[in-house]
Coordinates of C-alpha atoms and ligand atoms in Angstrom, one line a residue:
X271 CA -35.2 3.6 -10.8
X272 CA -34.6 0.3 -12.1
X273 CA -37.8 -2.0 -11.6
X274 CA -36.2 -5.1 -13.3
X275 CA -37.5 -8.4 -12.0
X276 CA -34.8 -11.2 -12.3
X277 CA -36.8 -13.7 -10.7
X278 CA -39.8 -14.5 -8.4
X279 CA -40.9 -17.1 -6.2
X280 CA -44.5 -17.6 -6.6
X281 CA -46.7 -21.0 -6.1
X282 CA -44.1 -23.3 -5.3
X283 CA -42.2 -22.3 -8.4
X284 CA -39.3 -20.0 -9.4
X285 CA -39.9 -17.7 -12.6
X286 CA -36.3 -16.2 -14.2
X287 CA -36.3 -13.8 -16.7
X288 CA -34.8 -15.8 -19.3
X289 CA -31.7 -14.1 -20.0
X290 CA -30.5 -15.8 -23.3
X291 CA -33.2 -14.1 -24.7
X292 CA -32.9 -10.7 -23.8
X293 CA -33.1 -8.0 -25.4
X294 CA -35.3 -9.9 -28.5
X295 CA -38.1 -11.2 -25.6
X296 CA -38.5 -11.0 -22.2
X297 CA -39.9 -14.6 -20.9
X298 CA -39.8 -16.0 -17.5
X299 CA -38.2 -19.6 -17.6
X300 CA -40.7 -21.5 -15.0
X301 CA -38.6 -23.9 -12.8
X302 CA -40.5 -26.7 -10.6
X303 CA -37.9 -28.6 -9.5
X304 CA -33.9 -27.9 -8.4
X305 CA -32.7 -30.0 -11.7
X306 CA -34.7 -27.2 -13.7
X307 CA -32.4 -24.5 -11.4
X308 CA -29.5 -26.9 -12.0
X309 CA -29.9 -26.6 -15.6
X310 CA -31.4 -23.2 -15.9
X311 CA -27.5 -21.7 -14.1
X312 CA -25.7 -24.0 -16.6
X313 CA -27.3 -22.9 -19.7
X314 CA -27.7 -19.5 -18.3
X315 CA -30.9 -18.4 -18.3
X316 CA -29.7 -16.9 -14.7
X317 CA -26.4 -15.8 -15.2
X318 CA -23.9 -12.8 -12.9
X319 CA -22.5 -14.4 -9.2
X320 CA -25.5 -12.7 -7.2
X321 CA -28.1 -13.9 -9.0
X322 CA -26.8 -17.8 -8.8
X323 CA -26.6 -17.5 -5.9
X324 CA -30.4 -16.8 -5.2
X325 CA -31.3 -19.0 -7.6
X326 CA -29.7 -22.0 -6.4
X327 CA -31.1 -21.0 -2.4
X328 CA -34.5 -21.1 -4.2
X329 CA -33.6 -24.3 -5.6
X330 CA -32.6 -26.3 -2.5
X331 CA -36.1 -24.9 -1.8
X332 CA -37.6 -26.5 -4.5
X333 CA -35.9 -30.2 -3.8
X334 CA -37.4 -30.1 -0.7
X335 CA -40.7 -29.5 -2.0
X336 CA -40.1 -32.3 -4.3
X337 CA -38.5 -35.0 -1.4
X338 CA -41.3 -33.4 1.5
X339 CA -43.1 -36.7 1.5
X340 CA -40.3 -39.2 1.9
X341 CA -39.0 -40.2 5.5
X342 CA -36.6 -37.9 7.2
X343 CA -33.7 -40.1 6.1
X344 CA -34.4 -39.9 2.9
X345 CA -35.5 -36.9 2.6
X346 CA -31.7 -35.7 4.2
X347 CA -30.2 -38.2 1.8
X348 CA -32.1 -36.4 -1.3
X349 CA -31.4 -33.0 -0.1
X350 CA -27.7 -33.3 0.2
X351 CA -27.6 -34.8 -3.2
X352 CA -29.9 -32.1 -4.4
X353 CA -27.4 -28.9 -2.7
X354 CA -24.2 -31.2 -4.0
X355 CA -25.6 -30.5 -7.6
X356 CA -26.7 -26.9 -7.4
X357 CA -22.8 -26.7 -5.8
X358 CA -21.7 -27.7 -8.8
X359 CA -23.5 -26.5 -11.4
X360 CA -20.9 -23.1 -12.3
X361 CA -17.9 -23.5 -11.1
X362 CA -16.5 -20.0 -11.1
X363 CA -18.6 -17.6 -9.2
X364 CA -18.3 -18.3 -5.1
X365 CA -21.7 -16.9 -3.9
X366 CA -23.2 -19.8 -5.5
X367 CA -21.3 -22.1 -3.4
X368 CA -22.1 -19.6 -0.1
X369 CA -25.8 -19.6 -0.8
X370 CA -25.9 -23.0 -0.9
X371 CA -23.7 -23.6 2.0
X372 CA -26.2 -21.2 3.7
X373 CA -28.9 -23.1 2.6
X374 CA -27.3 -26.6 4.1
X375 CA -27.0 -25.0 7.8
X376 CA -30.7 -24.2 7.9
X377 CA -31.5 -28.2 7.1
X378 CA -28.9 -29.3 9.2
X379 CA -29.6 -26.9 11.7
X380 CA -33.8 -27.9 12.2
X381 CA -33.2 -31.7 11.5
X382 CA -35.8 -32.3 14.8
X383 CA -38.6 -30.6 12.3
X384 CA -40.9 -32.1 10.2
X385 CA -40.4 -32.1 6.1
X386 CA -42.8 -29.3 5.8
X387 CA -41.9 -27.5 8.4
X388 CA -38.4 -27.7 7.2
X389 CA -39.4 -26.8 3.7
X390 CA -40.9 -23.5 5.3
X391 CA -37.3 -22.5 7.2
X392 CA -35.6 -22.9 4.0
X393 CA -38.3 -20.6 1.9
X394 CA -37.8 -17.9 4.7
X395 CA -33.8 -18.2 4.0
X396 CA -33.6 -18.3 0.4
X397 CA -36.1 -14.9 0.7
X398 CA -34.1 -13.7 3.5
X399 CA -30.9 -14.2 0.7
X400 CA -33.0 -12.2 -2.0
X401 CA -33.7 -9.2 0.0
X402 CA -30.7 -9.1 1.7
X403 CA -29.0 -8.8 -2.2
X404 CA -30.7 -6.2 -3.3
X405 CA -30.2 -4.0 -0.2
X406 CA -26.6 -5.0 -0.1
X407 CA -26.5 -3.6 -3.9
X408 CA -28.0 -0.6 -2.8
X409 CA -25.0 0.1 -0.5
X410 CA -22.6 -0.7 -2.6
X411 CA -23.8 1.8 -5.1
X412 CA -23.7 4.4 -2.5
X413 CA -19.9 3.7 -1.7
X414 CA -19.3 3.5 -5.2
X415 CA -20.9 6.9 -5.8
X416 CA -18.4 8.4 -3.6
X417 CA -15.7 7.6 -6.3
X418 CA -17.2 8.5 -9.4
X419 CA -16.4 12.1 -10.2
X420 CA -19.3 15.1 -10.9
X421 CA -18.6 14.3 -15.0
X422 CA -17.5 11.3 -15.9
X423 CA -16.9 8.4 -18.5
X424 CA -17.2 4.8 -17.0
X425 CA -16.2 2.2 -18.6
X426 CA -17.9 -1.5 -18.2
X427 CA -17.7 -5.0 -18.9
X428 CA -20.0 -8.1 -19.1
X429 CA -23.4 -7.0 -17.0
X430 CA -22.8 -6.0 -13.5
X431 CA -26.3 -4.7 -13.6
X432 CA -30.0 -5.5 -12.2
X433 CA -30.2 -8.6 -14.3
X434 CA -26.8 -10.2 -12.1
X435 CA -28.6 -9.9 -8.9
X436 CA -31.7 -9.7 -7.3
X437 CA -32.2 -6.1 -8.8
X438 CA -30.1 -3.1 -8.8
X439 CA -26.4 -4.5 -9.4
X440 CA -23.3 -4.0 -8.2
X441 CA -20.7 -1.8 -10.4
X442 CA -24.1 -1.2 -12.5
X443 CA -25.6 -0.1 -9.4
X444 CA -23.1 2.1 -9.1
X445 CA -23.7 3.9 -12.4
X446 CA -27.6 3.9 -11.7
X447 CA -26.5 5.9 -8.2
X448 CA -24.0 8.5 -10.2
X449 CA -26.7 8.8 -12.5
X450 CA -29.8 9.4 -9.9
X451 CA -27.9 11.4 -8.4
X452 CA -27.5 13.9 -10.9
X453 CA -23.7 13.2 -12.0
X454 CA -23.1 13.8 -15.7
X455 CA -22.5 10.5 -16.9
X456 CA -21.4 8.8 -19.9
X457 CA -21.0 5.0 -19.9
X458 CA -18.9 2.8 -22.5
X459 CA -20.2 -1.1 -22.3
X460 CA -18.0 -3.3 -23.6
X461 CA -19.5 -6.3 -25.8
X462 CA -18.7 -8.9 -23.9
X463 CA -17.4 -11.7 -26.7
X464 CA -18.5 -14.8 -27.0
X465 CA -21.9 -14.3 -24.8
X466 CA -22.4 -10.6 -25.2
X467 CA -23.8 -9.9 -21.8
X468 CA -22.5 -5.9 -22.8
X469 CA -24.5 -6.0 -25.7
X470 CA -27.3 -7.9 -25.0
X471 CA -28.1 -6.8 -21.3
X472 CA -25.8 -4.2 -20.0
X473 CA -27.1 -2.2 -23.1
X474 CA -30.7 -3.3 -22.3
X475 CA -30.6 -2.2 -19.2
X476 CA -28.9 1.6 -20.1
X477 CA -31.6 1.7 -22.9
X478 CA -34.3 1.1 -20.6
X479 CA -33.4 3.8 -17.9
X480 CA -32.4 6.4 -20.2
X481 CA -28.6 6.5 -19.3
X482 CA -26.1 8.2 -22.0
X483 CA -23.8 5.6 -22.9
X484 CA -22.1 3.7 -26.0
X485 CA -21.9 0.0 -27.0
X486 CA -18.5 -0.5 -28.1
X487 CA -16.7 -4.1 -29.2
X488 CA -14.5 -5.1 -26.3
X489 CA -11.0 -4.5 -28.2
X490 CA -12.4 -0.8 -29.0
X491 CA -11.8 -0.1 -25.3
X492 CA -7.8 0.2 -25.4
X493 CA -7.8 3.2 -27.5
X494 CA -10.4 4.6 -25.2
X495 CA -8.3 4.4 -22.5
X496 CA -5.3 5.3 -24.0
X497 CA -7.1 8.6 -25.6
X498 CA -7.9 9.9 -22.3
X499 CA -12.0 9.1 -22.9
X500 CA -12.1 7.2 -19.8
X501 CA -12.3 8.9 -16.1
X502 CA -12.7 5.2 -14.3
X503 CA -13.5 1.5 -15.1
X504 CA -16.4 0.1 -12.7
X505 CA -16.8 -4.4 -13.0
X506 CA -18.0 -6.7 -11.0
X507 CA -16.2 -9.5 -9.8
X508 CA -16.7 -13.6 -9.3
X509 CA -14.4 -14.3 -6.5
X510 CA -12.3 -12.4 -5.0
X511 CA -9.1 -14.2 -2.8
X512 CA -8.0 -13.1 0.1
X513 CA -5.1 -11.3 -1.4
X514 CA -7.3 -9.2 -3.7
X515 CA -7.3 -11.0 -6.7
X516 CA -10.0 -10.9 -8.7
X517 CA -12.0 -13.3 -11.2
X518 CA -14.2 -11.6 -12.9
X519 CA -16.0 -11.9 -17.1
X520 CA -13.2 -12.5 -19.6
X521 CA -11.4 -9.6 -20.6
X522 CA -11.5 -8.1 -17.4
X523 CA -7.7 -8.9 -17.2
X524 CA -6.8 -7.1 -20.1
X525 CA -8.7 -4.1 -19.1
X526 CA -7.0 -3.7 -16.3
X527 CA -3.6 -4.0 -17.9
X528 CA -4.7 -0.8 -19.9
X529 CA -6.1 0.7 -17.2
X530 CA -2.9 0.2 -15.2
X531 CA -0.3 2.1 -18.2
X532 CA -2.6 4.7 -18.8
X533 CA -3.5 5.6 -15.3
X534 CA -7.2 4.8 -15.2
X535 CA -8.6 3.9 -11.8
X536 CA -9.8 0.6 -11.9
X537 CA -12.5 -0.5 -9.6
X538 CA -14.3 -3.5 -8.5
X539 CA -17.6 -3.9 -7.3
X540 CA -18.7 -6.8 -5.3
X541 CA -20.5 -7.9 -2.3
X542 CA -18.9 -9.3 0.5
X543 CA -20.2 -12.6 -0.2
X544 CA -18.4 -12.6 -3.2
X545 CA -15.0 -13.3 -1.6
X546 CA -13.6 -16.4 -1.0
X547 CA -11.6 -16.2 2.4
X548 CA -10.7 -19.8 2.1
X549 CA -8.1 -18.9 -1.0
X550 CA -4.9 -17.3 -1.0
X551 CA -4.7 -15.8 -4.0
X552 CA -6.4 -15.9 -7.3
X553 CA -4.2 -19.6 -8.5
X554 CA -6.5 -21.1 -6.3
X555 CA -9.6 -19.9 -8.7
X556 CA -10.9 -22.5 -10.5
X557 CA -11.7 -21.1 -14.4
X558 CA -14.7 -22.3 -15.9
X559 CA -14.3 -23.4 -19.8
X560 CA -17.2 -23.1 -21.9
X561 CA -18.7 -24.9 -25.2
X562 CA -16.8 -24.2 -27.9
X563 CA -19.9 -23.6 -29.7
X564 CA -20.0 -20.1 -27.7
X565 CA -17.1 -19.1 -30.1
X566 CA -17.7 -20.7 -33.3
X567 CA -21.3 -20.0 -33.6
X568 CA -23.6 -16.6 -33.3
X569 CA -27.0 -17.3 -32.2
X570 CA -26.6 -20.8 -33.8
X571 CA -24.9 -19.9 -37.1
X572 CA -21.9 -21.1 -37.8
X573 CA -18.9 -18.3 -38.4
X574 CA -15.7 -20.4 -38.0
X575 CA -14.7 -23.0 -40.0
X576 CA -15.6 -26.9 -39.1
X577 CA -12.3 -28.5 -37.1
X578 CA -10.7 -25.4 -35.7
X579 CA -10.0 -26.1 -32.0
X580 CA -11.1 -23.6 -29.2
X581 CA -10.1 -22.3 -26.1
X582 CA -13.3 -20.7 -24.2
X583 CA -12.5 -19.3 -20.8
X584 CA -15.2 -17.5 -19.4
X585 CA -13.7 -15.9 -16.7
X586 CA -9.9 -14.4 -15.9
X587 CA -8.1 -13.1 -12.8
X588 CA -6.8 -9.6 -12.6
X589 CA -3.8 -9.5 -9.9
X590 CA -4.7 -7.2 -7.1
X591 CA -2.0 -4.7 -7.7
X592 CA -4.0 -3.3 -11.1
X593 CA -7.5 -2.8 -8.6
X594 CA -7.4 0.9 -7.3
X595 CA -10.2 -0.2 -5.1
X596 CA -12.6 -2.9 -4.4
X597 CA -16.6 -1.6 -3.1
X598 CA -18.5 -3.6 -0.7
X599 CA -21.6 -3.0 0.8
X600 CA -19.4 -3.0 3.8
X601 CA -17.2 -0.1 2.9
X602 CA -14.1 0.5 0.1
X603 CA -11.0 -1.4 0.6
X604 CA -7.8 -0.6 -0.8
X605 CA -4.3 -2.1 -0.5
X606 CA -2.8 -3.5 1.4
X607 CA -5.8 -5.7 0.2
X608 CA -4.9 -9.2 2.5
X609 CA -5.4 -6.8 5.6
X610 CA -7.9 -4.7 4.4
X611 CA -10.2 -7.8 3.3
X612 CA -9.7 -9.7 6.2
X613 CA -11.2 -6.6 8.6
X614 CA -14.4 -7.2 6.1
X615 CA -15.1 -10.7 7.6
X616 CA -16.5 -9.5 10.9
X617 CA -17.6 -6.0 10.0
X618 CA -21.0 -5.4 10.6
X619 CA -22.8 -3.3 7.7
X620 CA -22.8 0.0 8.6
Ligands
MRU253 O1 -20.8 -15.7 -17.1 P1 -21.6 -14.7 -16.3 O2 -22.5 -13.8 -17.2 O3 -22.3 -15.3 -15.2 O4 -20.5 -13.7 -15.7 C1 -20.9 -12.6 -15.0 C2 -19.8 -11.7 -14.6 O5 -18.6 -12.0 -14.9 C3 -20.1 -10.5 -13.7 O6 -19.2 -9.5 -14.0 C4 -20.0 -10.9 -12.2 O7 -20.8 -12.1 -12.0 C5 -20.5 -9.9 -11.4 S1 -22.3 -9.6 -11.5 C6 -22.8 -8.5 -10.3

C-alpha cells in the first residue's frame, strides 16, 4: 500500500516532496510563507489538480500566519490579496481555484474572530481538504476497480498517482486497487513529453510498489492500441465541463482519438471537485502555455537549436463523446454526460 507523503503541515510550515526532483532525490521543499506555495505550484515542485489544491488551502493558511498581527482590516485586505495570488498561480486545473474559494468562505465566514483564532479555522479546513482527498481517492479507486477486468493491460498518462494528490491517486489509485486486489495487471506509462511526469513519477511510483508495468515514449502508445495490447486507458483529468469535456496532461487528446478507432475504453478518473459546473463545455477551458525552455531543453541542456519558436501547451481537451466513462468518488457516470454530471452536484458520497 502506497505510503507516499506528498506533503505535511508541521510547525507552521508546509514540507512538499519536491517533485522536479524525483526519482534522482527525494527532498521536501520547506515553504514559510504563501509566496513560497505561490511559487512552489508555478515551478512545480507540487504538481497533479488534487495536490494544488491542498497546497494552495495550506497556503492561505500560511498568509494568515504571516498577516496575524496586523488589524483586522488589514489583515482581510492582505488575505484577499494573498488567496487572489494562489488563484492564479496555474491556470488550468479547477480544484485549485475550489480549494481556495473554500478557503475564502471560512475567512469570510468568522470575520467577528480574532486573527489567531481565524488562523486556527483555516488550519482545520485546509486539513479537513487533505483528508477528505485521500479518502475521496480511495473511492474512486474502488469504482474504478469495478471496470478494470480480472487480466488486464492499462494504459496511462502523465501521473494520476499518489504524488498528484494527498496520497493514493485517482486513475493511479485505480491501478493500486486492481492490483491489491489481486487482478493480473500490466500497466503501460506513457512518458509524458516535455515534463515526463510518466517517466519520472508515474514510473517511480510502479517501481516502488512492485507493479508489472512498462515505460514507453508517449507516440509508442498508438501501435499499442492498435495491436490489441491494450484492455482500457485509465487518466486523470484537470477540469471537467459540464458537458463532459475533459482537460487533462497533453496528449491525452490524442490518446483518446486512438482509443476511439480501435475500440479501447477510455476512462477518466477524477474527483468531483474536479469539475467545473460553471462551464459549458471544454471552449471555456483556459489552456495553460508553458516555457518554452520545457521543449528545447532536457534537464537544462540544450537539444534544439537557438531561435526555433515553440508552442508548449500543457494541457488539452478530449471531447466527451471519446470518454466511455468518467469515475468519481461519487459513483461512474456515463453519457448522456450534461445529465449524468449535473445529478453529481448534490449527491451525497455513498
Ligand atoms: O502539469 P501537471 O503535472 O500538474 O498535470 C497533471 C495532470 O494532467 C494530471 O493528469 C491531472 O492533474 C490529474 S492528477 C490526479
Amino acid at each position: 500500500m502506497s505510503m507516499i507523503k506528498t506533503m505535511e503541515f508541521r510547525d507552521g510550515k508546509l514540507f512538499l516532496l519536491d517533485q522536479r526532483k524525483i526519482p534522482i532525490e527525494t527532498e521536501f521543499f520547506e515553504c514559510m510563507t504563501f509566496e513560497d506555495v505561490d511559487f512552489a505550484i508555478k515551478d512545480m515542485v507540487v504538481r497533479g489538480a488534487p495536490a494544488i489544491g491542498a497546497a494552495a488551502a495550506y497556503g492561505v493558511v500560511l498568509a494568515a500566519g504571516q498577516f496575524m498581527g496586523c488589524d483586522k482590516l488589514e489583515f482581510l485586505k492582505r488575505m484577499n490579496e494573498a488567496c487572489d495570488v494562489l488563484y492564479a498561480s496555474r491556470p488550468t486545473a479547477v480544484n485549485l481555484m475550489w480549494a481556495v474559494k473554500r478557503m475564502r468562505r471560512v475567512f469570510d465566514d468568522n470575520l467577528s474572530l480574532e486573527t489567531r483564532q481565524i488562523y486556527e479555522k483555516l488550519k482545520e479546513e485546509a486539513d479537513e481538504i487533505f483528508k477528505e482527498d485521500f479518502a475521496t481517492n480511495k473511492k474512486i479507486a474502488e469504482y474504478g476497480n469495478t471496470v478494470v477486468p480480472q487480466k488486464a493491460c492499462i494504459l496511462t498518462h502523465c501521473n494520476t498517482g499518489a504524488l498528484a494528490a494527498t496520497g493514493y491517486g485517482t486513475a493511479l489509485g485505480i491501478v493500486r486497487e486492481a492490483f491489491y486486489s489481486g487482478k493480473d495487471i500490466f500497466v503501460y506509462a506513457d512518458e509524458t513529453r516535455p515534463r515526463l511526469q510518466g517517466a519520472r513519477l508515474t514510473a517511480w511510483e510502479l517501481v516502488q510498489e512492485g507493479i508489472p508495468s512498462k515505460l514507453i515514449a508517449d507516440s509508442a502508445s498508438a501501435t499499442l492500441i492498435r495491436d490489441k495490447k491494450i484492455d482500457l486507458i485509465l487518466v486523470g483529468a484537470d477540469r471537467i465541463a459540464s458537458n463532459g469535456d475533459t482537460a487533462n496532461k497533453i496528449g491525452t487528446f490524442m490518446l483518446s482519438v486512438v482509443a476511439k478507432v480501435y475500440g479501447v475504453p477510455f476512462y477518466i478518473a477524477a474527483p468531483t471537485s474536479t469539475i467545473d459546473f460553471d462551464i459549458d463545455t471544454g471552449k471555456d477551458i483556459k489552456i495553460e502555455e508553458r516555457s518554452a525552455e520545457e521543449i528545447t531543453h532536457i534537464s537544462g541542456v540544450r537539444i534544439a537549436p537557438e531561435g526555433i519558436e515553440v508552442y508548449n501547451p500543457a494541457f488539452d481537451v478530449t471531447p466527451a463523446e471519446n470518454i466511455t466513462a468518467i469515475i468519481t468518488e461519487k459513483g461512474i457516470v456515463t453519457e448522456p454526460y450534461r445529465e449524468s454530471i449535473l445529478k453529481l452536484k448534490d449527491r451525497p458520497k455513498n
